[in-house]
Structure formats: C-alpha cells, structure tokens
C-alpha cells in the first residue's frame, strides 16, 4: 500500500512537471497551488482526525486521505510520526506535522488568506488556545471512561463529562459559535466529539441534550455547515465501532 | 488611542502581573520568557494551600498557577501564556518563524507537558509504582535524545525558546529529584545530546540567573516526598 502510494506520488510529480512546461505564465500560479501536496493520515472514527478534515475543508485545501489501520500501522505512519505512531498526521510537501491542535494552527498559518481559525488579537487567540487545550485534556479521556466504565466508575465519569460540557456551554454563552459569528479553533476542536455523544449517551444511559441544550443546539448549528457535516461520520456508525471495541476488550 | 501602531505600543505597556510559586517549573517558564524579552512585571507568590481570591477569580476553571495578567486580562496555562507573550512582544523571538519549524517546536513542548509530570510520580511513590515511573522517565528521555535534539544546540535551533523552557522544567527539577532519591537516570554516556543541551542552557545568562536555589529545591522536594508518602496528594501545579 505504501509502495503503490509512493509510485502514485512519483508519477503525479512527473505529470505535474509535464503540465507546467505546457502552461502559460498566468496559469503557473494556479499550478503552483496545485503542487502543494497535502496528505492526511487518518482513521475514520477519530475525533482528532475529524478536526483536521474540517479545517482542510474550511480552507478549501485539496488533499489525499490515507486510512490507517491502527492495529497494523503503515510504514508511512511510523516514518512520519515515529514518536507517537498516531494519527492524524498531516504531510505537507513531504514534511509531517503531528498532534491535531498543532496541525490546525499550522494549516491556519500556511493558508492564512481564507477562513481564519484564530482571531488576530493575541488575547482572543490565547482564550481560544486555552479552551482548545481544555477540550483536549478532558473530553476524550472522560468520554472513554463513560463508555468503558461500569457502576460507580461510570457514574463518576458521567458527572465529570456533564460538568465539562456545562463549563464549555458557559464559555459559549449567547454566541453563535465559540469563534463568535463564524467557527474558529474551539468549534473545530470540539464538534467532532458531537458524533460520539450518541455513544456516550447509550453506554451511560443518559441524555446530554437534557443537561446541555445550548451546547447541543450549537453542535446542530455546526452540522448545518457542509464543511463539518461532510467531515463527520454517522453517530450510529461510531456506536457500532464502540460496541466492537468493547467486545474486543471484553467489556 | 490614535494610530494603530501607537495603540499596540500602549497596550504592550499595560501592567503585567504573574501569579506563581517560587519552586514551580511552570512559573519559571513564564519568568524566563519575560526576562528574555525585557518585559517588566510584578510577581505575586501564591500559597497553593490557601489560594488567593485573585487567583480563583483569574483562573476559575483550573485554579492553578501560573496565571499571567496583562492590563487586567488573565491568561492561564503556561504554554498558552508563552504563545501570548510571543505574539504581544515579538522582539527576541521564542518560536521559529517558519510554520513547519514552529509546529515541531510546539510538538516537543506538548510532548514535555504530556510526559514530563512522570518525574513527580517518582517523588510520590515507592516500590513497583516508582519503578514504573523510573522506566517511563527513561523512555521519555530516550525519545527526546533520539528524536528532538538531532544536530541542534537548543530544541528550536541556535536560539533558546519555548520548547527549551518547557524542558528545562524537567531537566533541572529531575536533577534535584535524582538527588533526593539517590538515583542517576540522566547519565552522560546514555544521553550525550541531552547533556550537551543541559550545558548550553545553564550557560544562558537569563536561565543561569533565574533558577531556583538548589538547596531550597532539594529541601522542598524532600519535605514534599515525606508528606506525600503519608497521604496521596498530587505535587504538580500549573
């Protein structure tokens, strides 16, 4: 898979070189943008991968997606992320960028002329980074405990999850999005977890919408954007995946 | 307010405060950034067993130090603070300008933030748990030795930066932890690049002149270990 991927990239480069020779000067600018080779190493149910899909869609960046099998990691993944061997990894013109929030900031800095994810004011930027970091520290690990836990452990995790989501709801306030009038870093960081809400609720036998209606309303608003809805899988598919995982882990 | 340029200058001159604790590596990250950029600030020492109303007001979410306050607006989480300082006072940059190099610098700063706290686990545990913490610490050091410092004086290249500040918090505090536990994990033979880097950072005047006193740190960690072994409380802050 890796070898044929490399051959494909190689022949693509050859095709591009031929195209360049035959195009007029004013077309060269467009071609140079096309030459931006962007590859995303991804795994379909990963909230972190979803973040990058959304950012790339928002910026209108064309890219190649490689679906990874995390039980049998590709040589490309191991080469591009030798430290963690995790997805997502963005490979831009052969150079890897790892860690989803770092990838989002990289995308925002390189493709800065469209749909900014971060505001220009340093104070507002720091607020966005703070909340993105909060989401990173809390939601994934607590959500996992809600889905995999039992009895008292699960009850504690459910309470913690609702507390976090309520805190985020407080930060959202009356704004349309965390980014204000348009979506920003925090929206992109959080909305992928919305596809996991159904799994949290079903495993934990509770309703997130009942506890955090404003947050769910925000998520539904986000889902009206094609860049988001097309980047996120069906929550029921996520739940099937969770059930398979639970079975494998004997839970 | 006047022209945009003079408005930015005025906002840079607004009062800067830092809430921290004198022996926390997270406080020091911010202090080094402020000193390197020549930013005057007021330092407020917090007693974490009796947190001030200001701290609780400025950081209601985590209630931790460091908290950076600029013109009355609080910023929390040390790496977020460092990025803010870098963007507000761009002189003497702490991050590379190239987006890919910046991403690498951020990657290693996050790595240290995620893995670094394992050194405190060695302080508050014994037996099997402590052995695991030692193993994890060595693994973290090995990863940095093999991947982060290849052909570089500092993490970001020739100049000291955010990533170095993050890691000094591990390296210097680890030396004190090794002392109190009678260990030697960071051996020069096994970690030649890390040792070279430690030598470089200790020669940087801003760092050399702004490190906690070794004896004070040793005494503090020794007391904390004795207290923690008696009750399971976390040592980390910020």
Tab-separated table of C-alpha atoms in Angstrom:
chain	number	residue	atom	x	y	z
A	1	UNK	CA	0.000	0.000	0.000
A	2	UNK	CA	2.838	2.345	0.937
A	3	UNK	CA	4.906	1.386	-2.120
A	4	UNK	CA	1.991	1.909	-4.529
A	5	UNK	CA	1.234	5.189	-2.727
A	6	UNK	CA	4.821	6.330	-3.320
A	7	UNK	CA	4.658	5.254	-7.015
A	8	UNK	CA	1.419	7.216	-7.380
A	9	UNK	CA	3.022	10.304	-5.829
A	10	UNK	CA	6.061	9.844	-8.069
A	11	UNK	CA	4.033	9.608	-11.266
A	12	UNK	CA	1.885	12.550	-10.114
A	13	UNK	CA	5.037	14.636	-9.862
A	14	UNK	CA	6.064	13.613	-13.380
A	15	UNK	CA	2.619	14.539	-14.717
A	16	UNK	CA	2.820	17.909	-12.952
A	17	UNK	CA	6.264	18.656	-14.456
A	18	UNK	CA	4.894	17.999	-17.963
A	19	UNK	CA	1.826	20.170	-17.321
A	20	UNK	CA	3.961	23.078	-16.105
A	21	UNK	CA	6.055	23.110	-19.306
A	22	UNK	CA	2.919	23.443	-21.433
A	23	UNK	CA	1.055	26.135	-19.482
A	24	UNK	CA	1.186	29.910	-19.887
A	25	UNK	CA	2.667	32.176	-17.210
A	26	UNK	CA	-0.660	33.255	-15.708
A	27	UNK	CA	-1.662	29.651	-15.221
A	28	UNK	CA	1.558	28.897	-13.337
A	29	UNK	CA	0.233	30.493	-10.136
A	30	UNK	CA	-2.738	28.109	-10.094
A	31	UNK	CA	-0.490	25.165	-10.849
A	32	UNK	CA	1.893	26.084	-8.017
A	33	UNK	CA	-1.037	25.934	-5.586
A	34	UNK	CA	-1.975	22.548	-7.073
A	35	UNK	CA	1.614	21.446	-6.483
A	36	UNK	CA	1.004	21.849	-2.756
A	37	UNK	CA	0.991	18.180	-1.945
A	38	UNK	CA	-1.165	17.565	1.116
A	39	UNK	CA	-1.696	14.107	2.591
A	40	UNK	CA	-3.681	13.270	5.722
A	41	UNK	CA	-3.035	10.034	7.610
A	42	UNK	CA	-6.372	9.420	9.271
A	43	UNK	CA	-8.700	6.908	10.935
A	44	UNK	CA	-12.394	7.409	10.270
A	45	UNK	CA	-13.815	7.397	13.871
A	46	UNK	CA	-11.013	9.589	15.295
A	47	UNK	CA	-12.259	12.929	16.652
A	48	UNK	CA	-8.738	14.241	16.222
A	49	UNK	CA	-8.673	13.236	12.545
A	50	UNK	CA	-12.102	14.852	12.085
A	51	UNK	CA	-10.709	18.171	13.331
A	52	UNK	CA	-8.153	18.219	10.518
A	53	UNK	CA	-10.734	17.158	7.906
A	54	UNK	CA	-12.906	20.119	8.913
A	55	UNK	CA	-10.003	22.604	8.810
A	56	UNK	CA	-8.893	21.415	5.369
A	57	UNK	CA	-12.494	21.677	4.111
A	58	UNK	CA	-12.949	25.151	5.589
A	59	UNK	CA	-9.817	26.341	3.807
A	60	UNK	CA	-10.735	24.570	0.553
A	61	UNK	CA	-7.475	22.612	0.544
A	62	UNK	CA	-7.324	19.599	-1.742
A	63	UNK	CA	-5.667	16.602	-0.117
A	64	UNK	CA	-5.151	12.881	-0.298
A	65	UNK	CA	-6.522	10.868	2.593
A	66	UNK	CA	-4.862	7.636	3.714
A	67	UNK	CA	-6.958	5.499	6.029
A	68	UNK	CA	-4.765	3.861	8.651
A	69	UNK	CA	-5.349	0.515	10.322
A	70	UNK	CA	-4.199	1.255	13.858
A	71	UNK	CA	-3.697	-2.453	14.581
A	72	UNK	CA	-1.345	-2.684	11.604
A	73	UNK	CA	0.288	0.722	11.195
A	74	UNK	CA	1.704	1.602	7.803
A	75	UNK	CA	5.466	2.219	7.352
A	76	UNK	CA	4.490	5.741	6.246
A	77	UNK	CA	2.774	6.458	9.576
A	78	UNK	CA	5.705	5.072	11.556
A	79	UNK	CA	8.141	7.131	9.463
A	80	UNK	CA	6.103	10.351	9.703
A	81	UNK	CA	5.214	10.059	13.403
A	82	UNK	CA	7.988	7.956	14.948
A	83	UNK	CA	7.412	9.373	18.433
A	84	UNK	CA	3.723	8.520	18.918
A	85	UNK	CA	2.828	6.480	15.793
A	86	UNK	CA	-0.642	8.022	15.992
A	87	UNK	CA	-2.993	9.767	13.604
A	88	UNK	CA	-3.771	12.387	12.484
A	89	UNK	CA	-0.579	13.273	10.646
A	90	UNK	CA	-0.615	15.991	8.011
A	91	UNK	CA	2.116	15.630	5.412
A	92	UNK	CA	2.670	18.895	3.524
A	93	UNK	CA	5.101	18.629	0.613
A	94	UNK	CA	6.709	15.643	2.312
A	95	UNK	CA	7.052	17.253	5.769
A	96	UNK	CA	4.980	15.783	8.611
A	97	UNK	CA	3.054	17.729	11.230
A	98	UNK	CA	1.643	15.784	14.198
A	99	UNK	CA	-0.876	16.480	17.008
A	100	UNK	CA	-4.269	17.747	15.830
A	101	UNK	CA	-4.265	21.195	17.501
A	102	UNK	CA	-0.737	21.826	16.223
A	103	UNK	CA	-1.889	20.749	12.732
A	104	UNK	CA	-4.861	23.161	12.941
A	105	UNK	CA	-2.576	26.067	13.835
A	106	UNK	CA	-0.163	25.083	11.046
A	107	UNK	CA	-2.994	24.997	8.498
A	108	UNK	CA	-4.220	28.385	9.768
A	109	UNK	CA	-0.738	29.915	9.419
A	110	UNK	CA	0.094	28.499	5.973
A	111	UNK	CA	-3.334	29.005	4.379
A	112	UNK	CA	-3.956	32.287	6.148
A	113	UNK	CA	-5.885	34.004	3.357
A	114	UNK	CA	-9.135	32.067	3.863
A	115	UNK	CA	-11.488	31.258	6.769
A	116	UNK	CA	-9.175	32.078	9.707
A	117	UNK	CA	-9.477	29.659	12.619
A	118	UNK	CA	-7.858	32.044	15.093
A	119	UNK	CA	-8.643	35.759	15.548
A	120	UNK	CA	-5.850	38.303	15.095
A	121	UNK	CA	-5.996	39.735	18.640
A	122	UNK	CA	-3.416	37.958	20.900
A	123	UNK	CA	-5.758	37.979	23.918
A	124	UNK	CA	-8.619	36.362	21.960
A	125	UNK	CA	-6.130	33.887	20.458
A	126	UNK	CA	-4.993	32.892	23.935
A	127	UNK	CA	-8.599	32.355	25.015
A	128	UNK	CA	-9.176	30.085	22.012
A	129	UNK	CA	-5.981	28.127	22.759
A	130	UNK	CA	-6.948	27.806	26.439
A	131	UNK	CA	-10.333	26.281	25.605
A	132	UNK	CA	-8.930	24.028	22.871
A	133	UNK	CA	-6.401	22.784	25.460
A	134	UNK	CA	-9.240	22.285	27.997
A	135	UNK	CA	-11.161	20.158	25.480
A	136	UNK	CA	-8.005	18.138	24.791
A	137	UNK	CA	-7.377	17.491	28.487
A	138	UNK	CA	-10.916	16.445	29.328
A	139	UNK	CA	-13.389	15.208	26.726
A	140	UNK	CA	-11.619	12.205	25.173
A	141	UNK	CA	-10.432	10.624	28.409
A	142	UNK	CA	-13.650	11.242	30.345
A	143	UNK	CA	-15.770	10.068	27.385
A	144	UNK	CA	-13.745	6.851	27.260
A	145	UNK	CA	-14.449	6.220	30.943
A	146	UNK	CA	-18.169	6.804	30.358
A	147	UNK	CA	-18.237	4.244	27.549
A	148	UNK	CA	-15.944	1.616	29.054
A	149	UNK	CA	-16.731	2.049	32.731
A	150	UNK	CA	-19.300	0.302	34.896
A	151	UNK	CA	-21.208	1.068	38.083
A	152	UNK	CA	-19.765	3.771	40.328
A	153	UNK	CA	-16.815	4.451	37.990
A	154	UNK	CA	-19.210	5.158	35.126
A	155	UNK	CA	-21.431	7.386	37.274
A	156	UNK	CA	-18.428	9.484	38.300
A	157	UNK	CA	-17.323	9.781	34.664
A	158	UNK	CA	-20.839	10.808	33.525
A	159	UNK	CA	-20.945	13.527	36.166
A	160	UNK	CA	-17.496	14.797	35.113
A	161	UNK	CA	-18.468	14.815	31.431
A	162	UNK	CA	-21.627	16.837	32.075
A	163	UNK	CA	-19.638	19.237	34.248
A	164	UNK	CA	-17.115	19.803	31.433
A	165	UNK	CA	-19.777	20.243	28.797
A	166	UNK	CA	-21.622	22.707	31.068
A	167	UNK	CA	-18.350	24.657	31.536
A	168	UNK	CA	-17.978	24.797	27.753
A	169	UNK	CA	-21.628	25.827	27.452
A	170	UNK	CA	-20.850	28.694	29.832
A	171	UNK	CA	-17.940	29.782	27.648
A	172	UNK	CA	-20.153	29.658	24.534
A	173	UNK	CA	-22.730	31.903	26.214
A	174	UNK	CA	-25.032	33.555	23.717
A	175	UNK	CA	-22.571	33.407	20.839
A	176	UNK	CA	-23.451	31.548	17.647
A	177	UNK	CA	-20.118	29.765	17.753
A	178	UNK	CA	-17.149	29.693	20.125
A	179	UNK	CA	-15.360	31.731	17.438
A	180	UNK	CA	-18.117	34.386	17.509
A	181	UNK	CA	-20.002	34.947	14.260
A	182	UNK	CA	-18.043	32.235	12.466
A	183	UNK	CA	-16.471	28.970	13.522
A	184	UNK	CA	-12.997	29.025	14.992
A	185	UNK	CA	-10.376	26.811	16.590
A	186	UNK	CA	-12.540	25.839	19.575
A	187	UNK	CA	-15.539	24.912	17.403
A	188	UNK	CA	-13.317	22.714	15.212
A	189	UNK	CA	-11.683	21.164	18.300
A	190	UNK	CA	-14.998	20.306	19.979
A	191	UNK	CA	-17.591	19.489	17.296
A	192	UNK	CA	-16.059	16.086	16.330
A	193	UNK	CA	-16.965	14.834	19.822
A	194	UNK	CA	-20.620	15.504	18.962
A	195	UNK	CA	-20.543	12.375	16.776
A	196	UNK	CA	-19.566	10.476	19.920
A	197	UNK	CA	-22.415	11.874	22.064
A	198	UNK	CA	-24.770	9.097	20.960
A	199	UNK	CA	-22.218	6.503	22.125
A	200	UNK	CA	-21.655	8.251	25.465
A	201	UNK	CA	-25.437	8.528	25.996
A	202	UNK	CA	-26.247	4.959	25.014
A	203	UNK	CA	-23.425	3.410	27.057
A	204	UNK	CA	-24.155	5.659	30.009
A	205	UNK	CA	-27.944	5.710	29.721
A	206	UNK	CA	-28.329	9.488	29.938
A	207	UNK	CA	-29.150	12.450	27.712
A	208	UNK	CA	-26.552	15.115	27.008
A	209	UNK	CA	-29.167	17.327	25.333
A	210	UNK	CA	-31.282	17.312	28.507
A	211	UNK	CA	-28.294	18.545	30.550
A	212	UNK	CA	-26.652	20.845	27.977
A	213	UNK	CA	-29.304	22.005	25.495
A	214	UNK	CA	-27.392	25.110	24.380
A	215	UNK	CA	-24.303	23.061	23.561
A	216	UNK	CA	-26.289	20.547	21.518
A	217	UNK	CA	-28.009	23.453	19.722
A	218	UNK	CA	-24.532	24.818	18.902
A	219	UNK	CA	-23.468	21.398	17.579
A	220	UNK	CA	-26.554	21.168	15.366
A	221	UNK	CA	-25.807	24.659	14.059
A	222	UNK	CA	-22.286	23.487	13.181
A	223	UNK	CA	-23.685	20.442	11.412
A	224	UNK	CA	-25.588	22.771	9.038
A	225	UNK	CA	-22.203	23.665	7.557
A	226	UNK	CA	-21.264	21.244	4.795
A	227	UNK	CA	-17.575	21.500	5.681
A	228	UNK	CA	-18.462	19.979	9.056
A	229	UNK	CA	-21.283	17.570	8.200
A	230	UNK	CA	-19.255	16.014	5.366
A	231	UNK	CA	-16.205	15.591	7.624
A	232	UNK	CA	-18.001	13.707	10.388
A	233	UNK	CA	-19.209	10.088	10.305
A	234	UNK	CA	-22.694	8.955	11.317
A	235	UNK	CA	-23.006	8.702	15.135
A	236	UNK	CA	-24.601	5.240	14.742
A	237	UNK	CA	-21.519	4.025	12.844
A	238	UNK	CA	-19.397	5.333	15.723
A	239	UNK	CA	-21.578	3.412	18.185
A	240	UNK	CA	-21.152	0.150	16.175
A	241	UNK	CA	-17.406	0.761	16.300
A	242	UNK	CA	-17.591	1.289	20.094
A	243	UNK	CA	-19.541	-1.959	20.545
A	244	UNK	CA	-16.909	-3.874	18.539
A	245	UNK	CA	-14.172	-2.304	20.629
A	246	UNK	CA	-15.946	-3.176	23.891
A	247	UNK	CA	-16.349	-6.752	22.723
A	248	UNK	CA	-12.636	-6.995	21.846
A	249	UNK	CA	-11.694	-5.580	25.252
A	250	UNK	CA	-14.138	-7.909	26.992
A	251	UNK	CA	-16.175	-5.040	28.452
B	1	UNK	CA	-5.986	55.965	21.023
B	2	UNK	CA	-4.509	57.432	17.826
B	3	UNK	CA	-2.845	55.391	15.057
B	4	UNK	CA	-2.967	51.578	15.160
B	5	UNK	CA	0.789	51.395	15.782
B	6	UNK	CA	0.701	53.601	18.880
B	7	UNK	CA	-2.352	51.745	20.240
B	8	UNK	CA	-0.399	48.468	20.137
B	9	UNK	CA	2.549	50.148	21.916
B	10	UNK	CA	0.235	51.441	24.623
B	11	UNK	CA	-1.315	48.033	25.186
B	12	UNK	CA	2.174	46.488	25.453
B	13	UNK	CA	2.945	48.980	28.215
B	14	UNK	CA	-0.069	47.957	30.287
B	15	UNK	CA	0.604	46.395	33.653
B	16	UNK	CA	1.908	42.832	33.669
B	17	UNK	CA	1.449	40.519	36.637
B	18	UNK	CA	2.485	36.945	37.148
B	19	UNK	CA	0.961	34.714	39.810
B	20	UNK	CA	3.240	31.774	40.514
B	21	UNK	CA	5.032	29.699	43.095
B	22	UNK	CA	8.788	30.095	43.556
B	23	UNK	CA	9.663	26.448	43.053
B	24	UNK	CA	7.314	25.552	40.188
B	25	UNK	CA	8.893	24.903	36.784
B	26	UNK	CA	5.703	26.201	35.157
B	27	UNK	CA	6.171	29.619	36.793
B	28	UNK	CA	9.786	29.697	35.656
B	29	UNK	CA	8.829	29.099	32.014
B	30	UNK	CA	6.978	32.405	32.052
B	31	UNK	CA	9.674	34.231	34.062
B	32	UNK	CA	12.358	33.246	31.542
B	33	UNK	CA	10.206	34.460	28.642
B	34	UNK	CA	9.576	37.797	30.363
B	35	UNK	CA	13.270	38.256	31.242
B	36	UNK	CA	14.452	37.308	27.745
B	37	UNK	CA	12.093	39.861	26.208
B	38	UNK	CA	12.864	42.502	28.838
B	39	UNK	CA	9.237	42.843	29.939
B	40	UNK	CA	8.798	44.403	33.384
B	41	UNK	CA	6.323	42.590	35.591
B	42	UNK	CA	5.010	42.284	39.117
B	43	UNK	CA	5.415	38.833	40.634
B	44	UNK	CA	2.882	37.548	43.165
B	45	UNK	CA	3.797	34.441	45.148
B	46	UNK	CA	0.819	32.150	45.729
B	47	UNK	CA	0.329	29.797	48.661
B	48	UNK	CA	-1.311	26.801	46.997
B	49	UNK	CA	-2.665	25.540	50.314
B	50	UNK	CA	-4.505	28.853	50.674
B	51	UNK	CA	-5.234	30.201	47.182
B	52	UNK	CA	-5.829	33.927	46.931
B	53	UNK	CA	-9.196	35.340	45.795
B	54	UNK	CA	-7.335	36.882	42.830
B	55	UNK	CA	-6.062	33.503	41.651
B	56	UNK	CA	-9.521	31.939	41.950
B	57	UNK	CA	-11.045	34.880	40.103
B	58	UNK	CA	-8.455	34.821	37.307
B	59	UNK	CA	-8.361	31.028	36.881
B	60	UNK	CA	-11.761	29.700	37.934
B	61	UNK	CA	-11.500	26.681	35.606
B	62	UNK	CA	-8.242	25.108	36.836
B	63	UNK	CA	-7.432	27.230	39.945
B	64	UNK	CA	-3.716	26.723	39.184
B	65	UNK	CA	-0.595	28.794	38.682
B	66	UNK	CA	0.930	30.294	36.644
B	67	UNK	CA	-1.610	32.964	35.772
B	68	UNK	CA	-0.461	35.862	33.617
B	69	UNK	CA	-2.432	39.101	33.792
B	70	UNK	CA	-1.910	41.812	31.173
B	71	UNK	CA	-3.893	45.035	31.535
B	72	UNK	CA	-6.304	43.214	33.841
B	73	UNK	CA	-6.941	40.321	31.414
B	74	UNK	CA	-5.888	36.874	32.670
B	75	UNK	CA	-4.243	34.166	30.592
B	76	UNK	CA	-3.826	30.663	32.025
B	77	UNK	CA	-1.822	27.532	31.164
B	78	UNK	CA	1.908	28.129	30.771
B	79	UNK	CA	2.233	27.197	27.070
B	80	UNK	CA	-0.781	29.390	26.207
B	81	UNK	CA	0.854	32.213	28.191
B	82	UNK	CA	4.153	31.747	26.321
B	83	UNK	CA	2.369	31.946	22.938
B	84	UNK	CA	0.602	35.127	24.104
B	85	UNK	CA	3.876	36.711	25.241
B	86	UNK	CA	5.482	35.762	21.921
B	87	UNK	CA	2.642	37.358	19.905
B	88	UNK	CA	2.370	40.514	22.013
B	89	UNK	CA	6.112	41.172	22.337
B	90	UNK	CA	7.692	39.721	19.158
B	91	UNK	CA	11.249	41.008	19.950
B	92	UNK	CA	13.769	38.251	20.870
B	93	UNK	CA	11.535	35.551	19.394
B	94	UNK	CA	10.973	32.322	21.294
B	95	UNK	CA	9.498	30.427	18.340
B	96	UNK	CA	10.826	29.942	14.806
B	97	UNK	CA	9.098	31.966	12.089
B	98	UNK	CA	8.804	29.085	9.607
B	99	UNK	CA	5.392	27.391	10.140
B	100	UNK	CA	6.814	23.869	9.932
B	101	UNK	CA	9.666	24.596	12.367
B	102	UNK	CA	7.089	26.251	14.653
B	103	UNK	CA	4.959	23.110	14.510
B	104	UNK	CA	7.971	20.990	15.523
B	105	UNK	CA	8.733	23.336	18.434
B	106	UNK	CA	5.107	23.131	19.593
B	107	UNK	CA	5.128	19.339	19.190
B	108	UNK	CA	8.058	18.934	21.589
B	109	UNK	CA	6.672	21.471	24.065
B	110	UNK	CA	3.438	19.449	24.154
B	111	UNK	CA	5.413	16.217	24.475
B	112	UNK	CA	7.191	17.564	27.545
B	113	UNK	CA	3.915	18.824	29.002
B	114	UNK	CA	2.245	15.440	28.495
B	115	UNK	CA	5.128	13.197	29.616
B	116	UNK	CA	7.132	15.449	31.948
B	117	UNK	CA	4.901	15.045	35.039
B	118	UNK	CA	6.071	11.417	35.317
B	119	UNK	CA	9.150	12.690	37.175
B	120	UNK	CA	6.890	13.796	40.042
B	121	UNK	CA	5.405	10.304	40.203
B	122	UNK	CA	8.863	9.077	41.229
B	123	UNK	CA	8.763	11.531	44.155
B	124	UNK	CA	5.376	10.463	45.484
B	125	UNK	CA	5.654	6.674	45.063
B	126	UNK	CA	7.686	3.708	46.208
B	127	UNK	CA	8.197	0.097	45.156
B	128	UNK	CA	6.674	-1.159	41.915
B	129	UNK	CA	4.892	2.102	41.130
B	130	UNK	CA	8.141	4.029	41.479
B	131	UNK	CA	9.999	1.504	39.302
B	132	UNK	CA	7.398	2.017	36.556
B	133	UNK	CA	7.773	5.806	36.880
B	134	UNK	CA	11.570	5.456	36.553
B	135	UNK	CA	11.121	3.315	33.431
B	136	UNK	CA	8.691	5.839	31.910
B	137	UNK	CA	11.053	8.712	32.719
B	138	UNK	CA	13.931	6.925	30.963
B	139	UNK	CA	11.700	6.264	27.955
B	140	UNK	CA	10.766	9.943	27.756
B	141	UNK	CA	14.442	10.973	27.960
B	142	UNK	CA	15.387	8.397	25.310
B	143	UNK	CA	12.713	9.704	22.902
B	144	UNK	CA	13.973	13.271	23.313
B	145	UNK	CA	17.605	12.142	22.925
B	146	UNK	CA	16.857	10.223	19.729
B	147	UNK	CA	14.345	12.473	18.018
B	148	UNK	CA	14.318	16.026	19.356
B	149	UNK	CA	17.903	17.193	19.655
B	150	UNK	CA	19.492	15.862	16.461
B	151	UNK	CA	22.169	18.375	15.322
B	152	UNK	CA	20.638	21.236	17.304
B	153	UNK	CA	22.031	23.367	20.116
B	154	UNK	CA	18.573	24.040	21.509
B	155	UNK	CA	15.201	22.476	20.704
B	156	UNK	CA	14.315	25.255	18.244
B	157	UNK	CA	17.795	25.552	16.695
B	158	UNK	CA	20.531	28.014	17.617
B	159	UNK	CA	18.410	30.136	19.948
B	160	UNK	CA	16.760	29.204	23.221
B	161	UNK	CA	12.970	29.150	23.013
B	162	UNK	CA	9.627	27.953	24.346
B	163	UNK	CA	10.465	24.278	23.957
B	164	UNK	CA	13.712	24.638	25.916
B	165	UNK	CA	11.836	26.459	28.692
B	166	UNK	CA	9.385	23.564	28.862
B	167	UNK	CA	12.135	21.002	29.049
B	168	UNK	CA	14.393	22.850	31.486
B	169	UNK	CA	11.489	22.382	33.873
B	170	UNK	CA	12.031	18.644	33.573
B	171	UNK	CA	15.849	18.545	33.412
B	172	UNK	CA	16.699	20.879	36.319
B	173	UNK	CA	13.953	19.577	38.573
B	174	UNK	CA	14.907	15.996	37.621
B	175	UNK	CA	18.449	16.648	38.867
B	176	UNK	CA	17.020	17.613	42.279
B	177	UNK	CA	14.695	14.587	42.257
B	178	UNK	CA	17.618	12.311	41.428
B	179	UNK	CA	19.456	13.789	44.444
B	180	UNK	CA	16.696	13.158	46.947
B	181	UNK	CA	16.042	9.642	45.661
B	182	UNK	CA	19.718	8.752	45.290
B	183	UNK	CA	19.279	7.973	41.590
B	184	UNK	CA	21.111	8.770	38.396
B	185	UNK	CA	18.854	8.474	35.351
B	186	UNK	CA	20.249	11.184	33.097
B	187	UNK	CA	23.713	9.575	32.588
B	188	UNK	CA	26.044	11.406	30.200
B	189	UNK	CA	27.089	8.203	28.397
B	190	UNK	CA	23.490	7.272	27.647
B	191	UNK	CA	22.292	10.792	26.848
B	192	UNK	CA	25.156	12.774	25.251
B	193	UNK	CA	22.841	15.180	23.349
B	194	UNK	CA	20.760	15.911	26.433
B	195	UNK	CA	23.901	16.539	28.441
B	196	UNK	CA	25.229	18.940	25.804
B	197	UNK	CA	21.878	20.727	25.788
B	198	UNK	CA	21.858	20.972	29.635
B	199	UNK	CA	25.352	22.515	29.480
B	200	UNK	CA	24.122	25.082	26.932
B	201	UNK	CA	21.014	26.094	28.840
B	202	UNK	CA	22.987	26.504	32.074
B	203	UNK	CA	25.295	28.925	30.241
B	204	UNK	CA	22.398	31.143	29.090
B	205	UNK	CA	22.502	34.177	31.428
B	206	UNK	CA	18.701	34.521	31.612
B	207	UNK	CA	18.412	30.916	32.796
B	208	UNK	CA	21.543	30.839	34.976
B	209	UNK	CA	20.416	33.942	36.867
B	210	UNK	CA	16.843	32.716	37.242
B	211	UNK	CA	16.859	29.184	38.552
B	212	UNK	CA	15.601	28.156	41.974
B	213	UNK	CA	18.274	27.668	44.613
B	214	UNK	CA	19.410	24.006	44.550
B	215	UNK	CA	19.427	23.586	48.310
B	216	UNK	CA	15.988	25.167	48.668
B	217	UNK	CA	14.581	22.957	45.914
B	218	UNK	CA	16.181	19.857	47.438
B	219	UNK	CA	14.738	20.642	50.888
B	220	UNK	CA	11.301	21.396	49.421
B	221	UNK	CA	11.192	18.146	47.413
B	222	UNK	CA	12.409	16.113	50.387
B	223	UNK	CA	9.663	17.561	52.614
B	224	UNK	CA	7.037	17.011	49.903
B	225	UNK	CA	8.077	13.364	49.457
B	226	UNK	CA	7.774	12.707	53.173
B	227	UNK	CA	4.375	14.398	53.269
B	228	UNK	CA	3.125	12.698	50.078
B	229	UNK	CA	4.131	9.229	51.195
B	230	UNK	CA	1.977	9.868	54.220
B	231	UNK	CA	-1.022	10.998	52.100
B	232	UNK	CA	-1.759	10.588	48.318
B	233	UNK	CA	-1.781	14.234	47.115
B	234	UNK	CA	-0.562	15.465	43.736
B	235	UNK	CA	2.660	17.501	43.600
B	236	UNK	CA	2.056	19.173	40.256
B	237	UNK	CA	0.746	22.673	39.703
B	238	UNK	CA	0.039	24.856	36.643
